[in-house]
Amino acid sequence: MEPTTNSAQNTSNPTPVHSPLLLLNNMANLMSTKLDSTNYMIWKLQISTILDAFSMIDHLDGSNPPPSPFLFTDAGTQSANPTFLLWKKRDKALLTLLYSILSSPVIAMVVGQSTSLEVWNTLEERFTSTARANVLNLKMELQSIRKGNETITTYLQRVKTVSDKLSAVGVHTDHEELLHVILKGLPKEYALFASAIRVIDGCLGRLQSLLVGCT
């Protein structure tokens, strides 16, 4: 008589293992920005968020270093380490993704790098100082905006545009600072309304309505 087996033992529920190529396709579809000389902070924010969502950011933050390529026995023999092979496969998929979202001039900067972490660190080194300079330039631009002869609507839109650019690179301008910038850029005829405007706790739309009413 054939031995019976427990049906529960034959039913397995393995943890799904996603193919690196499948992950690559999914992530590539979500990434809309190619890195060039002007958009590093935005690019980094987008790709970091995607990699974190797909549990692959550990290849770039140093928390998942490559395991040993070989396993050794007490007898001194060696064999390929399957954990390393899996790590290498995922890293090559990630490296392919990174190359696909770099512009041609940026790809030239990372020629010779063999892992995704090496590419990531090279980009960080090349672009961080440039990104900081860009933030500084945007802050200076925001502080120097003046209304001049343009309309209130155009003036406030210019302020908002620069503020949005700062937000896009992770630098947020709070309400009080934005209010200070706006009031500083107004001509003298708005001076009588400055005290009332300073206590406004609202959006640019409300501020715009009050300023238009002052004209």
C-alpha positions as a printed NumPy array, in Angstrom:
array([[  0.   ,   0.   ,   0.   ],
       [  1.335,   3.374,  -0.983],
       [  2.045,   5.626,   2.007],
       [ -0.317,   8.523,   2.307],
       [  0.919,  12.032,   2.511],
       [ -0.624,  14.995,   4.169],
       [ -2.06 ,  17.299,   1.517],
       [ -0.982,  20.264,   3.59 ],
       [  2.609,  19.08 ,   3.228],
       [  2.267,  19.097,  -0.555],
       [  0.882,  22.605,  -0.598],
       [  3.658,  25.116,  -0.473],
       [  3.379,  28.853,  -0.173],
       [  6.783,  30.095,  -1.188],
       [  7.611,  33.73 ,  -0.86 ],
       [  7.43 ,  35.163,  -4.378],
       [ 10.829,  36.002,  -5.795],
       [ 10.648,  38.8  ,  -8.309],
       [ 12.925,  38.528, -11.305],
       [ 15.473,  41.358, -11.465],
       [ 14.481,  41.899, -15.095],
       [ 10.824,  42.217, -14.095],
       [ 11.776,  44.724, -11.419],
       [ 13.885,  46.573, -13.982],
       [ 10.97 ,  46.892, -16.395],
       [  8.606,  48.072, -13.675],
       [ 11.022,  50.686, -12.365],
       [ 11.995,  51.93 , -15.813],
       [  8.323,  52.545, -16.598],
       [  8.027,  54.76 , -13.512],
       [ 11.144,  56.82 , -14.202],
       [ 10.437,  59.8  , -16.453],
       [ 13.595,  61.857, -15.964],
       [ 17.04 ,  61.313, -17.465],
       [ 19.949,  62.757, -15.543],
       [ 21.722,  65.684, -17.163],
       [ 23.865,  68.527, -15.891],
       [ 20.9  ,  70.505, -14.518],
       [ 18.514,  68.146, -12.711],
       [ 20.516,  65.958, -10.326],
       [ 18.472,  66.658,  -7.183],
       [ 15.14 ,  65.982,  -8.894],
       [ 16.53 ,  62.873, -10.595],
       [ 17.994,  61.535,  -7.348],
       [ 14.747,  62.101,  -5.452],
       [ 12.736,  60.256,  -8.082],
       [ 15.02 ,  57.245,  -8.506],
       [ 15.635,  56.907,  -4.749],
       [ 11.897,  56.809,  -4.08 ],
       [ 11.359,  54.173,  -6.764],
       [ 14.246,  51.993,  -5.568],
       [ 13.032,  52.236,  -1.987],
       [  9.549,  51.148,  -3.068],
       [ 11.025,  48.096,  -4.83 ],
       [ 13.381,  47.271,  -1.911],
       [ 16.537,  47.807,  -3.966],
       [ 17.887,  50.98 ,  -2.392],
       [ 20.161,  48.824,  -0.214],
       [ 22.44 ,  48.268,  -3.218],
       [ 23.15 ,  52.003,  -3.273],
       [ 23.29 ,  52.984,   0.392],
       [ 26.01 ,  50.498,   1.344],
       [ 23.775,  48.33 ,   3.535],
       [ 23.902,  45.358,   1.147],
       [ 27.565,  44.786,   0.238],
       [ 28.443,  41.904,  -2.086],
       [ 28.835,  38.55 ,  -0.318],
       [ 31.869,  36.362,  -0.919],
       [ 31.872,  34.935,  -4.471],
       [ 32.898,  31.491,  -3.201],
       [ 32.047,  29.032,  -0.457],
       [ 34.837,  26.974,   1.092],
       [ 34.635,  23.598,   2.792],
       [ 36.782,  22.293,   5.623],
       [ 38.567,  20.167,   3.04 ],
       [ 39.659,  23.282,   1.193],
       [ 37.427,  22.934,  -1.855],
       [ 35.461,  25.885,  -3.15 ],
       [ 32.217,  26.402,  -5.006],
       [ 30.264,  29.34 ,  -6.329],
       [ 28.222,  31.134,  -3.688],
       [ 24.57 ,  31.214,  -4.856],
       [ 23.919,  34.233,  -2.636],
       [ 26.621,  36.16 ,  -4.47 ],
       [ 25.246,  35.094,  -7.85 ],
       [ 21.805,  36.402,  -6.878],
       [ 23.316,  39.643,  -5.568],
       [ 25.297,  40.09 ,  -8.784],
       [ 22.221,  39.464, -10.932],
       [ 20.23 ,  42.099,  -9.054],
       [ 23.117,  44.547,  -9.171],
       [ 23.529,  44.137, -12.932],
       [ 19.804,  44.764, -13.369],
       [ 20.103,  47.912, -11.26 ],
       [ 23.193,  48.997, -13.191],
       [ 21.24 ,  48.575, -16.428],
       [ 18.441,  50.719, -15.012],
       [ 20.859,  53.477, -14.019],
       [ 22.452,  53.54 , -17.465],
       [ 19.013,  53.774, -19.075],
       [ 18.15 ,  56.951, -17.146],
       [ 21.392,  58.829, -17.781],
       [ 21.903,  61.232, -20.651],
       [ 24.762,  60.458, -23.038],
       [ 27.171,  63.043, -21.541],
       [ 26.534,  61.665, -18.042],
       [ 27.091,  58.062, -19.15 ],
       [ 30.564,  59.137, -20.255],
       [ 31.271,  60.172, -16.647],
       [ 30.722,  56.658, -15.285],
       [ 32.548,  54.602, -17.901],
       [ 34.678,  52.004, -16.128],
       [ 32.453,  51.627, -13.059],
       [ 31.392,  48.004, -12.634],
       [ 28.722,  48.08 ,  -9.917],
       [ 25.634,  50.16 ,  -9.306],
       [ 27.163,  51.536,  -6.096],
       [ 30.277,  52.71 ,  -7.947],
       [ 28.114,  54.495, -10.523],
       [ 25.93 ,  56.018,  -7.786],
       [ 28.915,  57.303,  -5.808],
       [ 30.534,  58.75 ,  -8.931],
       [ 27.361,  60.663,  -9.783],
       [ 27.053,  61.865,  -6.195],
       [ 30.61 ,  63.158,  -6.248],
       [ 30.232,  64.847,  -9.631],
       [ 26.879,  66.542,  -9.088],
       [ 26.522,  67.333,  -5.376],
       [ 28.592,  70.518,  -5.517],
       [ 26.764,  71.621,  -8.667],
       [ 23.4  ,  70.959,  -7.033],
       [ 24.38 ,  72.989,  -3.973],
       [ 25.435,  75.869,  -6.197],
       [ 22.083,  75.651,  -7.971],
       [ 20.234,  75.849,  -4.645],
       [ 22.29 ,  78.881,  -3.653],
       [ 21.531,  80.585,  -6.968],
       [ 17.806,  79.924,  -6.557],
       [ 17.837,  81.339,  -3.02 ],
       [ 19.607,  84.455,  -4.246],
       [ 17.137,  84.768,  -7.113],
       [ 14.206,  84.488,  -4.709],
       [ 15.6  ,  87.192,  -2.439],
       [ 16.252,  89.548,  -5.357],
       [ 12.796,  89.449,  -6.977],
       [ 11.164,  92.879,  -7.224],
       [  7.729,  93.792,  -8.522],
       [  8.824,  96.737, -10.638],
       [  6.212,  97.689, -13.229],
       [  4.654,  94.25 , -13.609],
       [  1.241,  93.275, -12.273],
       [  0.746,  91.737,  -8.839],
       [ -0.292,  88.484, -10.494],
       [  2.886,  88.297, -12.579],
       [  5.05 ,  89.294,  -9.618],
       [  3.602,  86.657,  -7.285],
       [  3.843,  84.032, -10.007],
       [  7.561,  84.74 , -10.358],
       [  7.994,  84.31 ,  -6.61 ],
       [  6.032,  81.067,  -6.683],
       [  8.011,  79.713,  -9.648],
       [ 11.347,  80.127,  -7.874],
       [  9.897,  78.761,  -4.63 ],
       [  8.616,  75.711,  -6.519],
       [ 12.056,  75.148,  -8.044],
       [ 13.549,  75.13 ,  -4.556],
       [ 10.897,  72.689,  -3.348],
       [ 11.692,  70.405,  -6.275],
       [ 15.265,  70.046,  -5.02 ],
       [ 14.203,  69.485,  -1.424],
       [ 14.475,  73.047,  -0.094],
       [ 11.144,  74.27 ,   1.252],
       [ 10.377,  77.943,   1.846],
       [  8.057,  78.436,   4.811],
       [  5.155,  80.904,   4.849],
       [  6.921,  83.59 ,   6.877],
       [  9.992,  83.614,   4.655],
       [  7.867,  83.74 ,   1.519],
       [  5.829,  86.603,   2.954],
       [  9.025,  88.482,   3.793],
       [ 10.307,  88.012,   0.231],
       [  7.033,  89.261,  -1.262],
       [  6.788,  92.347,   0.949],
       [ 10.435,  93.222,   0.411],
       [  9.915,  93.232,  -3.337],
       [  6.908,  95.555,  -3.294],
       [  7.268,  99.253,  -4.201],
       [  6.686, 102.067,  -1.698],
       [  3.008, 102.544,  -2.504],
       [  2.261,  99.254,  -0.722],
       [  3.994, 100.294,   2.516],
       [  0.758, 101.311,   4.305],
       [ -0.642,  97.82 ,   3.877],
       [  2.483,  95.962,   4.967],
       [  1.483,  95.658,   8.635],
       [ -1.889,  94.141,   7.798],
       [ -0.429,  91.821,   5.209],
       [  2.21 ,  90.516,   7.642],
       [ -0.398,  88.879,   9.864],
       [ -2.   ,  86.935,   7.02 ],
       [ -1.964,  83.211,   7.576],
       [ -2.987,  81.874,   4.209],
       [ -1.985,  80.967,   0.708],
       [ -0.593,  83.095,  -2.067],
       [ -4.056,  83.308,  -3.587],
       [ -5.443,  85.175,  -0.564],
       [ -2.383,  87.402,  -0.436],
       [ -2.8  ,  88.161,  -4.121],
       [ -6.446,  89.155,  -3.596],
       [ -5.498,  91.578,  -0.823],
       [ -2.66 ,  93.099,  -2.804],
       [ -4.84 ,  93.556,  -5.868],
       [ -7.357,  95.314,  -3.648],
       [ -4.643,  97.715,  -2.554],
       [ -4.052,  98.994,  -6.068]])
